[in-house]
Coordinates of C-alpha atoms in Angstrom, one line a residue:
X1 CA 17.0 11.1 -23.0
X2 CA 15.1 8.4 -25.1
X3 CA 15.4 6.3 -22.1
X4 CA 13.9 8.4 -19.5
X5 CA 11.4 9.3 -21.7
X6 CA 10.4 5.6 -22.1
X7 CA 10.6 4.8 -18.6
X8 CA 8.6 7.6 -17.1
X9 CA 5.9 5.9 -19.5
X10 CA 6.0 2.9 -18.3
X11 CA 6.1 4.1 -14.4
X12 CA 2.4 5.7 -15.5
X13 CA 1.5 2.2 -17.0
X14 CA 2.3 0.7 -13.7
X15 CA 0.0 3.0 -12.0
X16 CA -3.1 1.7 -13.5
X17 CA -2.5 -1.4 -11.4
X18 CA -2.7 0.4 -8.2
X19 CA -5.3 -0.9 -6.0
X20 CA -6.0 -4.1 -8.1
X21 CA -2.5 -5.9 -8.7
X22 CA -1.9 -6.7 -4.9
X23 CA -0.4 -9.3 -3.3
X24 CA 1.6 -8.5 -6.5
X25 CA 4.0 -5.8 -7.5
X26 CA 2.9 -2.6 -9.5
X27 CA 4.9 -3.1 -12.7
X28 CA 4.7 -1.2 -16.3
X29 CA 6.3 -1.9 -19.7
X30 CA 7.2 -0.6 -23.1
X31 CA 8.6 -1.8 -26.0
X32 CA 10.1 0.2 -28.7
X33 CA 11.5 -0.5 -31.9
X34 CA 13.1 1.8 -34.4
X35 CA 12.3 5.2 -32.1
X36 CA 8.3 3.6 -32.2
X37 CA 6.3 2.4 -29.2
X38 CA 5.4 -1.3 -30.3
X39 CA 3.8 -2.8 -27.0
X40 CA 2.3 -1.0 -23.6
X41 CA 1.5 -3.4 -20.2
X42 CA 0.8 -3.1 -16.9
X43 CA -0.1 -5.7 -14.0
X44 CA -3.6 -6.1 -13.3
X45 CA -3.3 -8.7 -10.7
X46 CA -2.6 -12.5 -9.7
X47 CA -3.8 -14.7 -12.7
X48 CA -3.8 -11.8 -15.0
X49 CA -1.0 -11.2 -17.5
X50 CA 1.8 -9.6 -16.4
X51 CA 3.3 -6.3 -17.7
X52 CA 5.6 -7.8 -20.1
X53 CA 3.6 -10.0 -21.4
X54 CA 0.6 -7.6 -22.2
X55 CA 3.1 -5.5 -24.0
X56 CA 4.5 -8.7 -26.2
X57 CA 0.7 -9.5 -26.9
X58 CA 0.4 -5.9 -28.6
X59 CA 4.2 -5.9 -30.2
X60 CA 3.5 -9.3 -31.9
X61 CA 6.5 -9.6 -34.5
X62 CA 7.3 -6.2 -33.8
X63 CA 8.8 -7.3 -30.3
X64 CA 12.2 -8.6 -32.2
X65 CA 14.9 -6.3 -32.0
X66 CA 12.9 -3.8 -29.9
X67 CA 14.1 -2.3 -26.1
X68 CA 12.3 -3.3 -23.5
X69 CA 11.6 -0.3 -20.8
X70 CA 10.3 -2.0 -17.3
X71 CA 9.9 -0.9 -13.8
X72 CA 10.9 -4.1 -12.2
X73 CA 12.7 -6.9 -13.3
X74 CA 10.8 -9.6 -15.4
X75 CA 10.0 -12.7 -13.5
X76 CA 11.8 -16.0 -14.1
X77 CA 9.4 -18.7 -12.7
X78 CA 6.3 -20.9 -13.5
X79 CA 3.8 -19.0 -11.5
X80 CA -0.5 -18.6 -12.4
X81 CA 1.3 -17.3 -15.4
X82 CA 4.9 -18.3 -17.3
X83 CA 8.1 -16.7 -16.9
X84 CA 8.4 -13.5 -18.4
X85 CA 12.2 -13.8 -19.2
X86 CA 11.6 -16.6 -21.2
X87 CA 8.8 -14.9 -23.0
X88 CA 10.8 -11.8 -23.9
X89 CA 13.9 -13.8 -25.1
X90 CA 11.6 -16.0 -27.5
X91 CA 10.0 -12.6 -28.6
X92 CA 13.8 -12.1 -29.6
X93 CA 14.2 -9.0 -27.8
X94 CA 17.3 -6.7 -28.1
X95 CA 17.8 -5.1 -25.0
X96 CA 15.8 -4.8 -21.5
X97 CA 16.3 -1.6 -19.7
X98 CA 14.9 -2.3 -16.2
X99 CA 14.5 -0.3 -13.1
X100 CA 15.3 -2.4 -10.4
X101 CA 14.9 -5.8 -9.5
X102 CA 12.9 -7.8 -8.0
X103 CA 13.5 -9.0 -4.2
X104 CA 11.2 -11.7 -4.0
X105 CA 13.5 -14.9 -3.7
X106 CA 11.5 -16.7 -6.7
X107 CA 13.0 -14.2 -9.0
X108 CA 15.8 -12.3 -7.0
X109 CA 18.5 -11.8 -9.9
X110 CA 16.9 -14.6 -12.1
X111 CA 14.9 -12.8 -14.4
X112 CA 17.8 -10.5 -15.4
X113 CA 20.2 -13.7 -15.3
X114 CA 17.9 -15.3 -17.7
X115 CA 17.8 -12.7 -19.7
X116 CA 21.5 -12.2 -20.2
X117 CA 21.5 -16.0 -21.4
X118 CA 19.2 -15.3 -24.0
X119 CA 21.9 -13.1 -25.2
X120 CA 19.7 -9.5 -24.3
X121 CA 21.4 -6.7 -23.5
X122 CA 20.4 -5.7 -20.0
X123 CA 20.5 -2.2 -18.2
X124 CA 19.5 -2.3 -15.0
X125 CA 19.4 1.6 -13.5
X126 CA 19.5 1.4 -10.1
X127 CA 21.2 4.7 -9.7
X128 CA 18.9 6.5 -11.9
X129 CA 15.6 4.8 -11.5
X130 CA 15.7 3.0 -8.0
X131 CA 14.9 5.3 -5.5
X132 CA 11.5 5.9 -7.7
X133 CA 10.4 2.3 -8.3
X134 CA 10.9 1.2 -4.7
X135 CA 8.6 4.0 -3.9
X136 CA 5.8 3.0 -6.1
X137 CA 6.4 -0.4 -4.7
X138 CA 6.8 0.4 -1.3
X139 CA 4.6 -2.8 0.2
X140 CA 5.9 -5.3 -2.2
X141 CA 9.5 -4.4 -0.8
X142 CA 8.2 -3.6 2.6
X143 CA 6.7 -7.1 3.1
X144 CA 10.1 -9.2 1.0
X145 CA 12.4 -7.4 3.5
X146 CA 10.0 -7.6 7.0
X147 CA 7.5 -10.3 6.8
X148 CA 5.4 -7.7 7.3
X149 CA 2.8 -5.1 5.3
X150 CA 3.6 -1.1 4.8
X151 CA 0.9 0.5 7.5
X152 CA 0.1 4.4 6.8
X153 CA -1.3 6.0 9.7
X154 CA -3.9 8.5 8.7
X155 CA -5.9 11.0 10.5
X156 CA -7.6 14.5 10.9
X157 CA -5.4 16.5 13.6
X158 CA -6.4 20.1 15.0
X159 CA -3.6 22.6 15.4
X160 CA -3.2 21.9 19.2
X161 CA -2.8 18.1 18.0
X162 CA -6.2 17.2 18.6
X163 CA -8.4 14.2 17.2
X164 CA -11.4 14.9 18.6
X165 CA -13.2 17.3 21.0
X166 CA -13.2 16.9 24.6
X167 CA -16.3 15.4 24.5
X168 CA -15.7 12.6 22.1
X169 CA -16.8 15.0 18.8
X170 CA -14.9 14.4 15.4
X171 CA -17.1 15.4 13.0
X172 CA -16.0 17.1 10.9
X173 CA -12.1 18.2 11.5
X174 CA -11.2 18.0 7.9
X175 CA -12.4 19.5 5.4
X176 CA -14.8 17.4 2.8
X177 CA -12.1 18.2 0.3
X178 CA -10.4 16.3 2.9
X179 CA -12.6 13.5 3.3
X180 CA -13.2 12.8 -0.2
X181 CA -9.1 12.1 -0.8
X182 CA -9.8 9.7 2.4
X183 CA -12.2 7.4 0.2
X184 CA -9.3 7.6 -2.6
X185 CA -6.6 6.5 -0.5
X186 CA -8.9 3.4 0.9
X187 CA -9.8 2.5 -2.6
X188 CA -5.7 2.1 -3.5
X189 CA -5.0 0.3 0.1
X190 CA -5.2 -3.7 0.5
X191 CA -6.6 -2.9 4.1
X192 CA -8.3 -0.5 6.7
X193 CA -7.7 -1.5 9.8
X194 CA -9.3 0.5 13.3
X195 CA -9.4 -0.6 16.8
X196 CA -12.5 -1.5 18.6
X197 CA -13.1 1.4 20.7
X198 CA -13.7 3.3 17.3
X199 CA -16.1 0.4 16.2
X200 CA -17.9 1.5 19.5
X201 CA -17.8 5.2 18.9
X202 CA -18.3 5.4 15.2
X203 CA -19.6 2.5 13.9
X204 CA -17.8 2.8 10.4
X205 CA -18.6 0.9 7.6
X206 CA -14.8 1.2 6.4
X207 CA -16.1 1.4 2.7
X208 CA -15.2 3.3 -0.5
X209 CA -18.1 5.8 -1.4
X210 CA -16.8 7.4 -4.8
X211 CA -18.7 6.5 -8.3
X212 CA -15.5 4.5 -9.2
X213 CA -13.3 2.5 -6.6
X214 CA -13.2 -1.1 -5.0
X215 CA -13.8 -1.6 -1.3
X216 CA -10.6 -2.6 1.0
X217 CA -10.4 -5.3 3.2
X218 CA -11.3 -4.3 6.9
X219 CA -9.7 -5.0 10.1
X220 CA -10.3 -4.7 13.6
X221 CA -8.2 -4.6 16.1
X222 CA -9.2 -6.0 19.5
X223 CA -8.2 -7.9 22.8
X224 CA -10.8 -10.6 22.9
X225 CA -12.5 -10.4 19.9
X226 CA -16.0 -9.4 21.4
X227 CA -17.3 -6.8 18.8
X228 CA -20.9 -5.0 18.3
X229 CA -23.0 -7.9 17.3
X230 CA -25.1 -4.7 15.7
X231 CA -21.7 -3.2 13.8
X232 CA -22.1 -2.3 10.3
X233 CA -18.8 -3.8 9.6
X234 CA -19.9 -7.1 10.9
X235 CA -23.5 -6.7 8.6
X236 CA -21.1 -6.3 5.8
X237 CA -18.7 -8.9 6.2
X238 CA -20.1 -11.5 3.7
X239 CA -19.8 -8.8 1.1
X240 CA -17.0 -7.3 2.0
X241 CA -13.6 -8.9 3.6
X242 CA -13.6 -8.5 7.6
X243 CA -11.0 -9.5 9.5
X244 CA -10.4 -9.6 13.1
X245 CA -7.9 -9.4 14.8
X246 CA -7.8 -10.1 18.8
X247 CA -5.4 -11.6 21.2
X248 CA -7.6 -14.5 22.6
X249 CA -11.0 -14.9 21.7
X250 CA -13.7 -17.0 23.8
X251 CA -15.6 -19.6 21.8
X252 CA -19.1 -17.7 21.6
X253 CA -17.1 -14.5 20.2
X254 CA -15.6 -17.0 17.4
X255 CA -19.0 -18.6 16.6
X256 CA -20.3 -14.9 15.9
X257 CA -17.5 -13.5 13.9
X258 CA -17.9 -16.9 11.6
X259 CA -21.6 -16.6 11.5
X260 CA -21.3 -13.0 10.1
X261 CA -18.7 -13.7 7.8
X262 CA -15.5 -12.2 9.3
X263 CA -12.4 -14.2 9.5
X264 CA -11.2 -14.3 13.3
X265 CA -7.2 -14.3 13.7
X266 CA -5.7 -14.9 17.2
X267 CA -2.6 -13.6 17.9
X268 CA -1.9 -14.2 21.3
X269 CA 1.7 -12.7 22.9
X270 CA 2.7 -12.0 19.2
X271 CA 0.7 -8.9 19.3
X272 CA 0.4 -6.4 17.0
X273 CA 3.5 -7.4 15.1
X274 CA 2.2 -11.2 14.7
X275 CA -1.4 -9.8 13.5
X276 CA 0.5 -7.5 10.8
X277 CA 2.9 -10.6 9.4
X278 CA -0.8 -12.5 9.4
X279 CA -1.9 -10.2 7.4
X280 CA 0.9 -10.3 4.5
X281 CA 1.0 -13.8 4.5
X282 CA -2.8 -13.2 3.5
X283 CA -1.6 -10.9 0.7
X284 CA -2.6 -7.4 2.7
X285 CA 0.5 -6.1 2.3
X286 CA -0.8 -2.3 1.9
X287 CA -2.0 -0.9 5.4
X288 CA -4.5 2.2 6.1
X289 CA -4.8 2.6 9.6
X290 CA -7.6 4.9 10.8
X291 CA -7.5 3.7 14.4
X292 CA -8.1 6.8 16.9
X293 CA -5.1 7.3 19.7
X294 CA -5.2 3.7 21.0
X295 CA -4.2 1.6 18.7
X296 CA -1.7 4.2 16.7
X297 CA -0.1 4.8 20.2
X298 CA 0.6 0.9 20.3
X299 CA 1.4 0.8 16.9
X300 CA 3.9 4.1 17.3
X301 CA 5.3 2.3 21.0
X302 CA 6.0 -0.8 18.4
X303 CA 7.3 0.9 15.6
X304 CA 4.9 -0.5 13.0
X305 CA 4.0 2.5 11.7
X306 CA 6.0 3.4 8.1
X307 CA 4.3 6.6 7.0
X308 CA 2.3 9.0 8.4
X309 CA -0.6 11.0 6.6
X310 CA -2.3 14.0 8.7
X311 CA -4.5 16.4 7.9
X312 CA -4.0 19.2 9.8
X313 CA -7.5 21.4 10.3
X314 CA -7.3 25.2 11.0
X315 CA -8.7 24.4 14.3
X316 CA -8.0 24.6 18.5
X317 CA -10.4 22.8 20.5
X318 CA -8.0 23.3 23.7
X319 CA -7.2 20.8 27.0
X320 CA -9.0 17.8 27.6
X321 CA -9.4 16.9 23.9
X322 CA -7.5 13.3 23.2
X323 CA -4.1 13.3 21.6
X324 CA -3.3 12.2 17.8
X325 CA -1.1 9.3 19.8
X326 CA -1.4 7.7 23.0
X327 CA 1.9 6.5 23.5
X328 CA 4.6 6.9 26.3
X329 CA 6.3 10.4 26.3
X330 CA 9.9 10.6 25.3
X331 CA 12.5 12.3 27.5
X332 CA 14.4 14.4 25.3
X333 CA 13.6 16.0 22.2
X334 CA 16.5 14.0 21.2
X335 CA 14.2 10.5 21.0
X336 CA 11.8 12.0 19.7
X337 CA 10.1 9.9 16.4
X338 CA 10.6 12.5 13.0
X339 CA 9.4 12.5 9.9
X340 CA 11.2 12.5 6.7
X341 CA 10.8 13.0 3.1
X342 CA 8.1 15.6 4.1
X343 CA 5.6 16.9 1.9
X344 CA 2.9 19.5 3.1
X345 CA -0.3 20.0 -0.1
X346 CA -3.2 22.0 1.1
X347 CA -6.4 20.3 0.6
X348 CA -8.9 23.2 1.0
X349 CA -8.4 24.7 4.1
X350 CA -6.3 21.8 5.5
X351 CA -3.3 21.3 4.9
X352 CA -1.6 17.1 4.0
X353 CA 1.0 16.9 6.0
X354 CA 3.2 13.4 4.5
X355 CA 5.7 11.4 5.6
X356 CA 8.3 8.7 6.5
X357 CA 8.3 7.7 10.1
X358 CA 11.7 6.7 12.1
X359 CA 12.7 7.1 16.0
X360 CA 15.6 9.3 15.9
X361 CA 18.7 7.5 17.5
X362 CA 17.1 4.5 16.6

């Protein structure tokens, strides 16, 4: 019981890096000694000390013979900071009780190996812990298993499956309840990314407006890289990271984008797959896309998309009215893509309807 009790505490410590701690993993810690909790940390990003660390820095002396509670397994390399094993077995440390470990092949094993050698008592819980910490670090583990970044697909959907009206119209299918938990789920993701026809039709700026809440990177999505030279993203982009992403992209539409600030990325036959693994390697590993029924079609058609977040509106707007995806039909219901690990929360009068994303049969 003391051990789940410590461990739930540090799975809300690691919390407090989400949104800031990327390309890095979210990662909490506590140390206890004698029933007392000696020493709290959390990740706060590349450079910045990591969870263990911050915890040994408020144990001081009081880190030897304490436990050691920790979502992810302590690293075991010289990074922009030192190893973390080493650090805990100099602290003198008793026993590490860790929730799972850490896939990325610079630690991979290490950091529990390491601490084993330094004659620490480790529990790794898998079994009971696991399934919970690969959640919170669903990117991290996405982007060490793929190459490539988790992309949530998020949008406003009418009953009938609608995005818009027949007439273009989207404003407003959601609620503002609705539309607010929009801004909060861009201020946690790496990225936004949209395709050009919204550019056209919206003009976005892609931004976080809440009191409290850092902008995302924003990425467009495009065949030749010829955007708006009047688009609010583009007016931004020295401010705010733009990227685009195009296929091919003619010299004058490069000498724009560079001009403005955005960072042009040609893909060529790679596609949408290759722009995605450009984007990880760039340490966007967390993906919002917003894209209307174009591009999440393509994506869907690809099978890039890993979750799914709609907001269903108590609404019919009726034929005509473009679909939520614009992707090829499948033949039988038994193709068909599913969700799993649903969730449904209403959000005023919508309802959030969540999810995991697989082709069944696949």
């Amino acid at each position: 019981m003391d051990d789940d009790r410590y461990m739930e505490q540090a799975f809300a410590l690691a919390e407090r890096g989400r949104g800031i701690a990327h390309p890095n993993p979210l990662v909490g810690a506590v140390l206890v000694r004698d029933g007392e909790v000696v020493g709290r940390g959390w990740h706060l990003g590349p450079g910045e000390p990591h969870a263990e660390a911050m915890a040994l820095a408020e144990a001081g002396e009081r880190a030897t013979g304490a436990t050691l509670y920790c979502t992810l397994e302590p690293c075991s390399h010289q990074g922009q900071t030192p190893p973390c094993a080493d650090a805990l077995v100099a602290a003198g440390i008793r026993r590490a009780v860790v929730a799972l470990s850490d896939p990325n092949p610079l630690v991979d094993g290490r950091g529990l190996a390491r601490l084993r050698e330094g004659s620490v008592n480790v529990d790794l819980q898998d079994e009971r812990w696991g399934a919970r910490a690969r959640k919170q670090n669903a990117p991290f583990l996405k982007y060490h298993a793929s190459g490539l970044p988790l992309v949530t697909y998020k949008a406003a959907v009418t009953l009938d499956g609608k995005v818009a009206a027949a007439g273009g119209d989207a404003r407003w299918i959601s609620c503002l309840d609705s539309r607010r938990a929009v801004h909060q789920l861009r201020a946690t993701a790496d990225a936004v990314m949209v395709g050009a026809g919204t550019l056209r039709r919206d003009d976005p700026e892609l931004t976080v407006r809440l009191s409290e809440g850092r902008d995302p990177a924003r990425v467009i999505v495009t065949h030749r890289g010829q955007l708006p030279v009047g688009a609010r993203v583009l007016a931004t982009a020295h401010q705010t990271r733009t990227i685009v992403l195009a296929e091919r992209a003619d010299a004058a539409a490069g000498r724009i984008l560079e001009a403005r600030g955005a960072e042009l990325i040609e893909v060529g036959e790679g596609g949408l797959r290759a722009g995605l693994a450009a984007l990880g390697e760039r340490g966007l590993l967390d993906i919002l896309c917003e894209g209307g029924p174009t591009l999440a079609g393509a994506l869907l058609a690809e099978g890039l998309i890993d979750r799914v977040l709609l907001f269903v509106a108590p609404l019919f707007v009726g034929r005509g009215a473009p679909d939520l995806f614009a992707a090829p039909a499948v033949g039988a219901v038994a193709d068909a893509w599913r969700l799993h690990d649903v969730e449904w929360r209403p959000v005023c009068d919508d309802l959030l309807l969540s999810g995991s994303l697989t082709k069944d049969g696949a």
